[in-house]
Amino acid sequence: MAGDKDTLLGMGFDAVRVEWALKATGNRGLQPAMDHILEHEGQPVPDLESVNEKAGSSSAPMDVDEDDEDAEALKSLGVLKGNEVEAKSIKCSMCGKIFKNTALANFHAEKSGHDQFEESTEEIKPLTEEEKKQRLEELRTKMAEKRSKKAVEEAKEHKANEALRRKAGKDMNKIKEELKLKEAIKEAEAKKREKIEDAKAKAAIKAQIEADKKARAEKAAREKALRDGQPLPDSGASTSAPARPAAAAAAAASGVAGKDFKETRLQIRMSTGGQPYTTTLSSDAPLREVAEFLAGQLLTVDPETVTFAQHFPRKTFARSDFEKSLKELGLTPSAVLIATP
């Protein structure tokens, strides 16, 4: 059977599967071996030592008493026979196919599920070279179809896996973008809080400096009054408050409003409502210091974005006015400002 083995190997079949097929079919020819290879294509190759070779040829007379194995095989196939039967082949009563021996008939029964067989005196002739070539061509066609179908299925599976991979990649990118956006928002809020805290600290420091300066000035005035034997100056608000409007009115009447006042008293009202805030700043202080003072009082106020307006006379201060002094803006000696955060 070396010719059948070489033929199958030449067709590209694996050597181990060829050995399995030939042994499992009892070396009964090329066609049974090819059928076996196709039938068990997806199955693992068993240990060849455990594979039993099928029964031999049935061309000789089959006597039930002399060959118990063939008798049992025939009985399992549903073949009834006498004590002495001259048989050349076995025929499937259900489809009419003829087989050379019980091994091939058993193989057919396993594949088709047919279970009715009978002995036949018809002799099976060996395949001609032309028939062998035709069978080989049919086998190649079947194998090519199977490979093509398998390639199509693998391509579909690859496409589905690629779609899943891309979707997972898009979802991951979306999650990353959302996390990045959240981090940016947190960072912006942190910077804003830091800026407001800095403004508060600066306003507090400046207010302390102004308070210290005012305290030193009052102390110096008292010491001078004591040295000169003059009455001590009253630093209370009750005395200075009536004097300031009178002085402001006189200055306004003379056209030099704000020039003679070193300090400016401001009342700041929020456009959103709530209690007003008052402070006293140097008349030379820029409007920006008012914004920093207000930021020190309210967390919701950003000195970089807050705006100020005046009702009497009606005026809205631009960002360029924030670097001008209170004296230049005509806010001395006192004024009321409306702040919008």
mmCIF file of C-alpha atoms in Angstrom:
data_model
loop_
_atom_site.group_PDB
_atom_site.id
_atom_site.type_symbol
_atom_site.label_atom_id
_atom_site.label_comp_id
_atom_site.label_asym_id
_atom_site.label_seq_id
_atom_site.Cartn_x
_atom_site.Cartn_y
_atom_site.Cartn_z
ATOM 1 C CA MET A 1 0.000 0.000 0.000
ATOM 2 C CA ALA A 2 3.045 2.209 -0.351
ATOM 3 C CA GLY A 3 1.504 3.667 -3.524
ATOM 4 C CA ASP A 4 -1.623 4.885 -1.691
ATOM 5 C CA LYS A 5 0.488 6.383 1.095
ATOM 6 C CA ASP A 6 2.770 8.206 -1.366
ATOM 7 C CA THR A 7 -0.268 9.496 -3.262
ATOM 8 C CA LEU A 8 -1.870 10.870 -0.122
ATOM 9 C CA LEU A 9 1.401 12.438 1.031
ATOM 10 C CA GLY A 10 1.841 13.972 -2.418
ATOM 11 C CA MET A 11 -1.581 15.601 -2.041
ATOM 12 C CA GLY A 12 -0.306 17.453 1.025
ATOM 13 C CA PHE A 13 -1.927 15.423 3.810
ATOM 14 C CA ASP A 14 -0.142 15.156 7.139
ATOM 15 C CA ALA A 15 1.898 11.950 7.400
ATOM 16 C CA VAL A 16 0.420 11.007 10.792
ATOM 17 C CA ARG A 17 -3.146 11.372 9.497
ATOM 18 C CA VAL A 18 -2.269 9.294 6.452
ATOM 19 C CA GLU A 19 -0.924 6.498 8.709
ATOM 20 C CA TRP A 20 -4.079 6.707 10.848
ATOM 21 C CA ALA A 21 -6.390 6.554 7.822
ATOM 22 C CA LEU A 22 -4.609 3.592 6.226
ATOM 23 C CA LYS A 23 -4.498 1.632 9.473
ATOM 24 C CA ALA A 24 -8.107 2.452 10.438
ATOM 25 C CA THR A 25 -9.397 1.293 7.015
ATOM 26 C CA GLY A 26 -7.217 -1.812 6.980
ATOM 27 C CA ASN A 27 -5.239 -0.578 3.931
ATOM 28 C CA ARG A 28 -8.296 -1.197 1.762
ATOM 29 C CA GLY A 29 -7.476 1.362 -0.841
ATOM 30 C CA LEU A 30 -7.097 5.037 -1.643
ATOM 31 C CA GLN A 31 -10.779 6.003 -1.529
ATOM 32 C CA PRO A 32 -11.523 4.652 2.003
ATOM 33 C CA ALA A 33 -8.385 6.345 3.310
ATOM 34 C CA MET A 34 -9.402 9.673 1.719
ATOM 35 C CA ASP A 35 -12.914 9.326 3.120
ATOM 36 C CA HIS A 36 -11.471 8.667 6.568
ATOM 37 C CA ILE A 37 -9.183 11.730 6.384
ATOM 38 C CA LEU A 38 -12.081 14.009 5.396
ATOM 39 C CA GLU A 39 -14.434 12.509 7.961
ATOM 40 C CA HIS A 40 -11.954 12.994 10.842
ATOM 41 C CA GLU A 41 -10.349 16.221 9.634
ATOM 42 C CA GLY A 42 -11.087 18.220 12.768
ATOM 43 C CA GLN A 43 -10.383 15.406 15.246
ATOM 44 C CA PRO A 44 -7.076 14.834 17.073
ATOM 45 C CA VAL A 45 -4.981 11.901 15.912
ATOM 46 C CA PRO A 46 -5.172 9.028 18.463
ATOM 47 C CA ASP A 47 -2.334 6.754 19.508
ATOM 48 C CA LEU A 48 -1.799 4.595 16.404
ATOM 49 C CA GLU A 49 -0.935 1.594 18.601
ATOM 50 C CA SER A 50 -4.508 1.620 19.905
ATOM 51 C CA VAL A 51 -6.058 1.722 16.415
ATOM 52 C CA ASN A 52 -7.264 -1.757 15.351
ATOM 53 C CA GLU A 53 -6.925 -2.678 11.707
ATOM 54 C CA LYS A 54 -10.168 -3.634 10.002
ATOM 55 C CA ALA A 55 -10.912 -7.156 8.829
ATOM 56 C CA GLY A 56 -9.370 -8.471 5.631
ATOM 57 C CA SER A 57 -10.783 -8.961 2.184
ATOM 58 C CA SER A 58 -14.071 -10.834 1.694
ATOM 59 C CA SER A 59 -13.208 -12.250 -1.713
ATOM 60 C CA ALA A 60 -12.854 -15.780 -0.287
ATOM 61 C CA PRO A 61 -15.856 -17.897 0.753
ATOM 62 C CA MET A 62 -17.105 -16.752 4.141
ATOM 63 C CA ASP A 63 -17.894 -19.603 6.555
ATOM 64 C CA VAL A 64 -19.544 -18.600 9.835
ATOM 65 C CA ASP A 65 -17.892 -21.481 11.704
ATOM 66 C CA GLU A 66 -14.399 -20.749 10.357
ATOM 67 C CA ASP A 67 -14.317 -16.925 10.788
ATOM 68 C CA ASP A 68 -16.158 -15.779 13.902
ATOM 69 C CA GLU A 69 -15.030 -12.153 13.466
ATOM 70 C CA ASP A 70 -16.557 -11.790 9.983
ATOM 71 C CA ALA A 71 -19.673 -13.546 11.172
ATOM 72 C CA GLU A 72 -20.159 -11.079 14.023
ATOM 73 C CA ALA A 73 -19.472 -8.152 11.674
ATOM 74 C CA LEU A 74 -22.043 -9.423 9.177
ATOM 75 C CA LYS A 75 -24.602 -9.979 11.915
ATOM 76 C CA SER A 76 -24.070 -6.407 13.164
ATOM 77 C CA LEU A 77 -24.774 -5.176 9.640
ATOM 78 C CA GLY A 78 -28.005 -7.166 9.410
ATOM 79 C CA VAL A 79 -26.645 -9.746 6.907
ATOM 80 C CA LEU A 80 -28.333 -13.169 7.082
ATOM 81 C CA LYS A 81 -26.269 -16.051 5.731
ATOM 82 C CA GLY A 82 -26.118 -19.809 5.757
ATOM 83 C CA ASN A 83 -23.331 -22.167 6.740
ATOM 84 C CA GLU A 84 -21.472 -21.724 3.453
ATOM 85 C CA VAL A 85 -21.778 -18.486 1.432
ATOM 86 C CA GLU A 86 -19.807 -17.576 -1.665
ATOM 87 C CA ALA A 87 -19.558 -13.777 -1.502
ATOM 88 C CA LYS A 88 -17.571 -11.306 -3.523
ATOM 89 C CA SER A 89 -18.831 -8.162 -1.757
ATOM 90 C CA ILE A 90 -21.334 -6.695 0.692
ATOM 91 C CA LYS A 91 -24.247 -4.565 -0.521
ATOM 92 C CA CYS A 92 -26.170 -1.878 1.382
ATOM 93 C CA SER A 93 -29.864 -2.739 0.983
ATOM 94 C CA MET A 94 -30.842 0.886 1.745
ATOM 95 C CA CYS A 95 -28.771 2.760 -0.854
ATOM 96 C CA GLY A 96 -27.422 0.000 -3.130
ATOM 97 C CA LYS A 97 -23.722 0.742 -2.592
ATOM 98 C CA ILE A 98 -21.353 -2.234 -2.808
ATOM 99 C CA PHE A 99 -18.343 -2.717 -0.540
ATOM 100 C CA LYS A 100 -15.368 -4.999 -0.884
ATOM 101 C CA ASN A 101 -15.278 -6.115 2.768
ATOM 102 C CA THR A 102 -16.955 -5.763 6.147
ATOM 103 C CA ALA A 103 -14.548 -3.016 7.231
ATOM 104 C CA LEU A 104 -15.685 -0.702 4.442
ATOM 105 C CA ALA A 105 -19.319 -1.649 5.028
ATOM 106 C CA ASN A 106 -18.927 -0.784 8.721
ATOM 107 C CA PHE A 107 -17.352 2.527 7.779
ATOM 108 C CA HIS A 108 -20.321 3.283 5.487
ATOM 109 C CA ALA A 109 -22.776 2.322 8.258
ATOM 110 C CA GLU A 110 -21.089 4.732 10.694
ATOM 111 C CA LYS A 111 -21.210 7.598 8.203
ATOM 112 C CA SER A 112 -24.712 7.089 6.781
ATOM 113 C CA GLY A 113 -26.584 5.424 9.627
ATOM 114 C CA HIS A 114 -27.702 2.617 7.297
ATOM 115 C CA ASP A 115 -28.119 -0.745 9.019
ATOM 116 C CA GLN A 116 -29.422 -3.140 6.315
ATOM 117 C CA PHE A 117 -26.782 -5.054 4.319
ATOM 118 C CA GLU A 118 -26.647 -8.274 2.299
ATOM 119 C CA GLU A 119 -23.963 -10.404 0.718
ATOM 120 C CA SER A 120 -23.383 -9.991 -2.974
ATOM 121 C CA THR A 121 -21.663 -12.083 -5.602
ATOM 122 C CA GLU A 122 -20.759 -8.932 -7.538
ATOM 123 C CA GLU A 123 -17.011 -8.418 -7.606
ATOM 124 C CA ILE A 124 -15.585 -4.948 -7.091
ATOM 125 C CA LYS A 125 -12.965 -4.155 -9.661
ATOM 126 C CA PRO A 126 -9.948 -2.059 -8.630
ATOM 127 C CA LEU A 127 -9.928 1.566 -9.711
ATOM 128 C CA THR A 128 -8.290 2.404 -13.007
ATOM 129 C CA GLU A 129 -5.706 5.127 -13.216
ATOM 130 C CA GLU A 130 -8.319 7.444 -14.771
ATOM 131 C CA GLU A 131 -10.767 6.752 -11.922
ATOM 132 C CA LYS A 132 -8.053 7.336 -9.361
ATOM 133 C CA LYS A 133 -7.249 10.705 -10.944
ATOM 134 C CA GLN A 134 -10.937 11.612 -10.958
ATOM 135 C CA ARG A 135 -11.301 10.661 -7.298
ATOM 136 C CA LEU A 136 -8.203 12.671 -6.438
ATOM 137 C CA GLU A 137 -9.557 15.681 -8.305
ATOM 138 C CA GLU A 138 -12.867 15.395 -6.433
ATOM 139 C CA LEU A 139 -10.999 15.192 -3.151
ATOM 140 C CA ARG A 140 -8.917 18.260 -3.991
ATOM 141 C CA THR A 141 -12.087 20.163 -4.883
ATOM 142 C CA LYS A 142 -13.709 19.207 -1.577
ATOM 143 C CA MET A 143 -10.626 20.251 0.364
ATOM 144 C CA ALA A 144 -10.414 23.566 -1.516
ATOM 145 C CA GLU A 145 -14.076 24.267 -0.718
ATOM 146 C CA LYS A 146 -13.508 23.497 2.954
ATOM 147 C CA ARG A 147 -10.442 25.729 3.091
ATOM 148 C CA SER A 148 -12.304 28.537 1.307
ATOM 149 C CA LYS A 149 -15.253 28.275 3.698
ATOM 150 C CA LYS A 150 -12.895 28.245 6.668
ATOM 151 C CA ALA A 151 -11.060 31.328 5.334
ATOM 152 C CA VAL A 152 -14.376 33.211 4.955
ATOM 153 C CA GLU A 153 -15.385 32.304 8.528
ATOM 154 C CA GLU A 154 -11.985 33.376 9.861
ATOM 155 C CA ALA A 155 -12.252 36.674 7.966
ATOM 156 C CA LYS A 156 -15.693 37.327 9.489
ATOM 157 C CA GLU A 157 -14.402 36.499 12.948
ATOM 158 C CA HIS A 158 -11.375 38.760 12.453
ATOM 159 C CA LYS A 159 -13.639 41.600 11.290
ATOM 160 C CA ALA A 160 -15.910 41.187 14.320
ATOM 161 C CA ASN A 161 -12.909 41.123 16.676
ATOM 162 C CA GLU A 162 -11.473 44.229 14.998
ATOM 163 C CA ALA A 163 -14.803 46.053 15.420
ATOM 164 C CA LEU A 164 -14.857 45.134 19.112
ATOM 165 C CA ARG A 165 -11.248 46.295 19.514
ATOM 166 C CA ARG A 166 -11.964 49.648 17.843
ATOM 167 C CA LYS A 167 -15.087 50.195 19.940
ATOM 168 C CA ALA A 168 -13.124 49.436 23.098
ATOM 169 C CA GLY A 169 -10.428 51.891 21.959
ATOM 170 C CA LYS A 170 -13.016 54.646 21.321
ATOM 171 C CA ASP A 171 -14.627 54.069 24.709
ATOM 172 C CA MET A 172 -11.237 54.250 26.400
ATOM 173 C CA ASN A 173 -10.365 57.496 24.579
ATOM 174 C CA LYS A 174 -13.711 58.992 25.612
ATOM 175 C CA ILE A 175 -13.081 58.083 29.252
ATOM 176 C CA LYS A 176 -9.588 59.619 29.064
ATOM 177 C CA GLU A 177 -10.964 62.858 27.573
ATOM 178 C CA GLU A 178 -13.614 63.105 30.286
ATOM 179 C CA LEU A 179 -11.005 62.562 33.006
ATOM 180 C CA LYS A 180 -8.742 65.165 31.411
ATOM 181 C CA LEU A 181 -11.619 67.686 31.280
ATOM 182 C CA LYS A 182 -12.485 67.072 34.939
ATOM 183 C CA GLU A 183 -8.845 67.553 35.922
ATOM 184 C CA ALA A 184 -8.704 70.824 33.946
ATOM 185 C CA ILE A 185 -11.858 72.110 35.690
ATOM 186 C CA LYS A 186 -10.451 71.185 39.098
ATOM 187 C CA GLU A 187 -7.150 72.897 38.294
ATOM 188 C CA ALA A 188 -8.956 76.068 37.122
ATOM 189 C CA GLU A 189 -11.050 76.162 40.290
ATOM 190 C CA ALA A 190 -7.958 75.666 42.427
ATOM 191 C CA LYS A 191 -6.175 78.537 40.643
ATOM 192 C CA LYS A 192 -9.203 80.777 41.098
ATOM 193 C CA ARG A 193 -9.358 80.005 44.825
ATOM 194 C CA GLU A 194 -5.634 80.626 45.101
ATOM 195 C CA LYS A 195 -5.980 83.987 43.333
ATOM 196 C CA ILE A 196 -8.849 85.024 45.634
ATOM 197 C CA GLU A 197 -6.872 83.985 48.710
ATOM 198 C CA ASP A 198 -3.864 85.994 47.472
ATOM 199 C CA ALA A 199 -6.087 89.017 46.903
ATOM 200 C CA LYS A 200 -7.499 88.658 50.414
ATOM 201 C CA ALA A 201 -4.034 88.428 51.898
ATOM 202 C CA LYS A 202 -2.841 91.490 49.961
ATOM 203 C CA ALA A 203 -5.944 93.480 50.971
ATOM 204 C CA ALA A 204 -5.460 92.522 54.610
ATOM 205 C CA ILE A 205 -1.790 93.540 54.511
ATOM 206 C CA LYS A 206 -2.577 96.861 52.844
ATOM 207 C CA ALA A 207 -5.386 97.570 55.302
ATOM 208 C CA GLN A 208 -3.017 96.880 58.173
ATOM 209 C CA ILE A 209 -0.392 99.160 56.663
ATOM 210 C CA GLU A 210 -2.954 101.944 56.242
ATOM 211 C CA ALA A 211 -4.193 101.435 59.800
ATOM 212 C CA ASP A 212 -0.614 101.563 61.135
ATOM 213 C CA LYS A 213 0.089 104.676 59.064
ATOM 214 C CA LYS A 214 -3.054 106.376 60.346
ATOM 215 C CA ALA A 215 -2.238 105.411 63.935
ATOM 216 C CA ARG A 216 1.289 106.849 63.594
ATOM 217 C CA ALA A 217 -0.100 110.068 62.107
ATOM 218 C CA GLU A 218 -2.577 110.477 64.957
ATOM 219 C CA LYS A 219 0.144 109.755 67.511
ATOM 220 C CA ALA A 220 2.429 112.337 65.931
ATOM 221 C CA ALA A 221 -0.419 114.915 65.914
ATOM 222 C CA ARG A 222 -1.104 114.333 69.607
ATOM 223 C CA GLU A 223 2.586 114.603 70.522
ATOM 224 C CA LYS A 224 2.859 117.850 68.557
ATOM 225 C CA ALA A 225 -0.251 119.263 70.259
ATOM 226 C CA LEU A 226 1.223 118.400 73.650
ATOM 227 C CA ARG A 227 4.515 120.050 72.785
ATOM 228 C CA ASP A 228 2.761 123.193 71.494
ATOM 229 C CA GLY A 229 0.281 123.305 74.377
ATOM 230 C CA GLN A 230 -2.618 122.918 71.953
ATOM 231 C CA PRO A 231 -5.775 120.896 72.650
ATOM 232 C CA LEU A 232 -5.521 117.260 71.632
ATOM 233 C CA PRO A 233 -7.103 116.511 68.213
ATOM 234 C CA ASP A 234 -10.286 114.352 68.259
ATOM 235 C CA SER A 235 -9.768 111.300 66.011
ATOM 236 C CA GLY A 236 -13.346 110.064 66.429
ATOM 237 C CA ALA A 237 -15.694 109.631 63.504
ATOM 238 C CA SER A 238 -18.376 111.959 65.054
ATOM 239 C CA THR A 239 -16.122 115.009 64.728
ATOM 240 C CA SER A 240 -14.531 114.241 61.375
ATOM 241 C CA ALA A 241 -17.683 113.091 59.635
ATOM 242 C CA PRO A 242 -19.530 116.468 59.598
ATOM 243 C CA ALA A 243 -16.326 118.299 58.638
ATOM 244 C CA ARG A 244 -15.685 116.208 55.512
ATOM 245 C CA PRO A 245 -18.942 116.967 53.665
ATOM 246 C CA ALA A 246 -18.505 120.663 54.390
ATOM 247 C CA ALA A 247 -14.930 120.634 53.143
ATOM 248 C CA ALA A 248 -15.960 118.609 50.102
ATOM 249 C CA ALA A 249 -18.752 121.074 49.327
ATOM 250 C CA ALA A 250 -16.362 123.991 49.635
ATOM 251 C CA ALA A 251 -13.787 122.271 47.458
ATOM 252 C CA ALA A 252 -16.403 121.412 44.856
ATOM 253 C CA ALA A 253 -17.582 124.993 44.837
ATOM 254 C CA SER A 254 -14.029 126.193 44.187
ATOM 255 C CA GLY A 255 -13.444 123.596 41.403
ATOM 256 C CA VAL A 256 -10.657 121.731 43.185
ATOM 257 C CA ALA A 257 -12.611 118.750 44.518
ATOM 258 C CA GLY A 258 -10.439 115.976 45.925
ATOM 259 C CA LYS A 259 -7.135 117.793 45.709
ATOM 260 C CA ASP A 260 -6.805 118.586 49.391
ATOM 261 C CA PHE A 261 -8.009 115.237 50.747
ATOM 262 C CA LYS A 262 -5.369 112.624 51.536
ATOM 263 C CA GLU A 263 -7.950 109.939 52.342
ATOM 264 C CA THR A 264 -11.153 108.729 50.700
ATOM 265 C CA ARG A 265 -13.988 107.038 52.515
ATOM 266 C CA LEU A 266 -15.883 104.543 50.350
ATOM 267 C CA GLN A 267 -19.147 102.656 50.779
ATOM 268 C CA ILE A 268 -19.402 99.616 48.479
ATOM 269 C CA ARG A 269 -22.764 98.034 47.747
ATOM 270 C CA MET A 270 -23.190 94.734 45.914
ATOM 271 C CA SER A 271 -25.495 94.669 42.879
ATOM 272 C CA THR A 272 -26.733 91.286 44.117
ATOM 273 C CA GLY A 273 -27.865 92.775 47.433
ATOM 274 C CA GLY A 274 -26.659 92.297 50.991
ATOM 275 C CA GLN A 275 -24.915 94.527 53.498
ATOM 276 C CA PRO A 276 -22.649 97.340 52.240
ATOM 277 C CA TYR A 277 -18.901 97.389 52.959
ATOM 278 C CA THR A 278 -17.018 100.520 54.014
ATOM 279 C CA THR A 279 -13.320 101.317 53.928
ATOM 280 C CA THR A 280 -10.961 104.270 54.012
ATOM 281 C CA LEU A 281 -8.114 104.348 51.494
ATOM 282 C CA SER A 282 -5.480 106.844 50.446
ATOM 283 C CA SER A 283 -6.759 109.238 47.770
ATOM 284 C CA ASP A 284 -3.725 108.251 45.706
ATOM 285 C CA ALA A 285 -4.682 104.563 45.868
ATOM 286 C CA PRO A 286 -5.814 103.073 42.525
ATOM 287 C CA LEU A 287 -9.325 101.712 42.030
ATOM 288 C CA ARG A 288 -7.713 98.244 41.860
ATOM 289 C CA GLU A 289 -7.152 98.381 45.643
ATOM 290 C CA VAL A 290 -10.907 98.723 46.131
ATOM 291 C CA ALA A 291 -11.358 95.502 44.130
ATOM 292 C CA GLU A 292 -8.726 93.740 46.245
ATOM 293 C CA PHE A 293 -10.376 94.973 49.454
ATOM 294 C CA LEU A 294 -13.756 93.623 48.300
ATOM 295 C CA ALA A 295 -12.172 90.275 47.300
ATOM 296 C CA GLY A 296 -10.817 90.047 50.832
ATOM 297 C CA GLN A 297 -14.357 90.358 52.177
ATOM 298 C CA LEU A 298 -16.176 88.011 49.767
ATOM 299 C CA LEU A 299 -15.022 84.686 48.299
ATOM 300 C CA THR A 300 -17.328 85.173 45.328
ATOM 301 C CA VAL A 301 -15.483 88.298 44.168
ATOM 302 C CA ASP A 302 -12.557 88.039 41.759
ATOM 303 C CA PRO A 303 -10.501 91.272 41.635
ATOM 304 C CA GLU A 304 -9.722 90.586 37.961
ATOM 305 C CA THR A 305 -13.360 90.479 36.852
ATOM 306 C CA VAL A 306 -15.342 92.652 39.322
ATOM 307 C CA THR A 307 -16.777 95.922 37.925
ATOM 308 C CA PHE A 308 -17.744 99.189 39.630
ATOM 309 C CA ALA A 309 -20.374 101.805 38.847
ATOM 310 C CA GLN A 310 -21.603 105.076 40.389
ATOM 311 C CA HIS A 311 -25.222 106.261 40.516
ATOM 312 C CA PHE A 312 -24.582 109.960 41.236
ATOM 313 C CA PRO A 313 -23.235 111.004 38.884
ATOM 314 C CA ARG A 314 -24.105 107.920 36.774
ATOM 315 C CA LYS A 315 -20.891 106.292 35.583
ATOM 316 C CA THR A 316 -19.467 102.834 34.932
ATOM 317 C CA PHE A 317 -15.720 102.430 35.417
ATOM 318 C CA ALA A 318 -13.745 100.600 32.699
ATOM 319 C CA ARG A 319 -10.863 98.163 33.355
ATOM 320 C CA SER A 320 -8.440 100.905 32.352
ATOM 321 C CA ASP A 321 -9.760 103.013 35.276
ATOM 322 C CA PHE A 322 -8.551 100.393 37.770
ATOM 323 C CA GLU A 323 -5.006 101.794 37.543
ATOM 324 C CA LYS A 324 -6.164 105.412 38.109
ATOM 325 C CA SER A 325 -6.204 106.925 41.600
ATOM 326 C CA LEU A 326 -9.368 107.613 43.509
ATOM 327 C CA LYS A 327 -8.481 111.320 43.290
ATOM 328 C CA GLU A 328 -8.241 111.179 39.468
ATOM 329 C CA LEU A 329 -11.600 109.416 39.267
ATOM 330 C CA GLY A 330 -13.279 112.119 41.403
ATOM 331 C CA LEU A 331 -14.169 109.773 44.239
ATOM 332 C CA THR A 332 -12.642 111.930 47.034
ATOM 333 C CA PRO A 333 -13.328 112.644 49.816
ATOM 334 C CA SER A 334 -16.163 110.041 49.844
ATOM 335 C CA ALA A 335 -18.236 108.040 47.383
ATOM 336 C CA VAL A 336 -20.696 105.190 47.014
ATOM 337 C CA LEU A 337 -19.809 102.420 44.505
ATOM 338 C CA ILE A 338 -21.973 99.594 43.140
ATOM 339 C CA ALA A 339 -19.949 96.395 42.637
ATOM 340 C CA THR A 340 -20.910 93.577 40.251
ATOM 341 C CA PRO A 341 -18.939 90.329 40.809
#
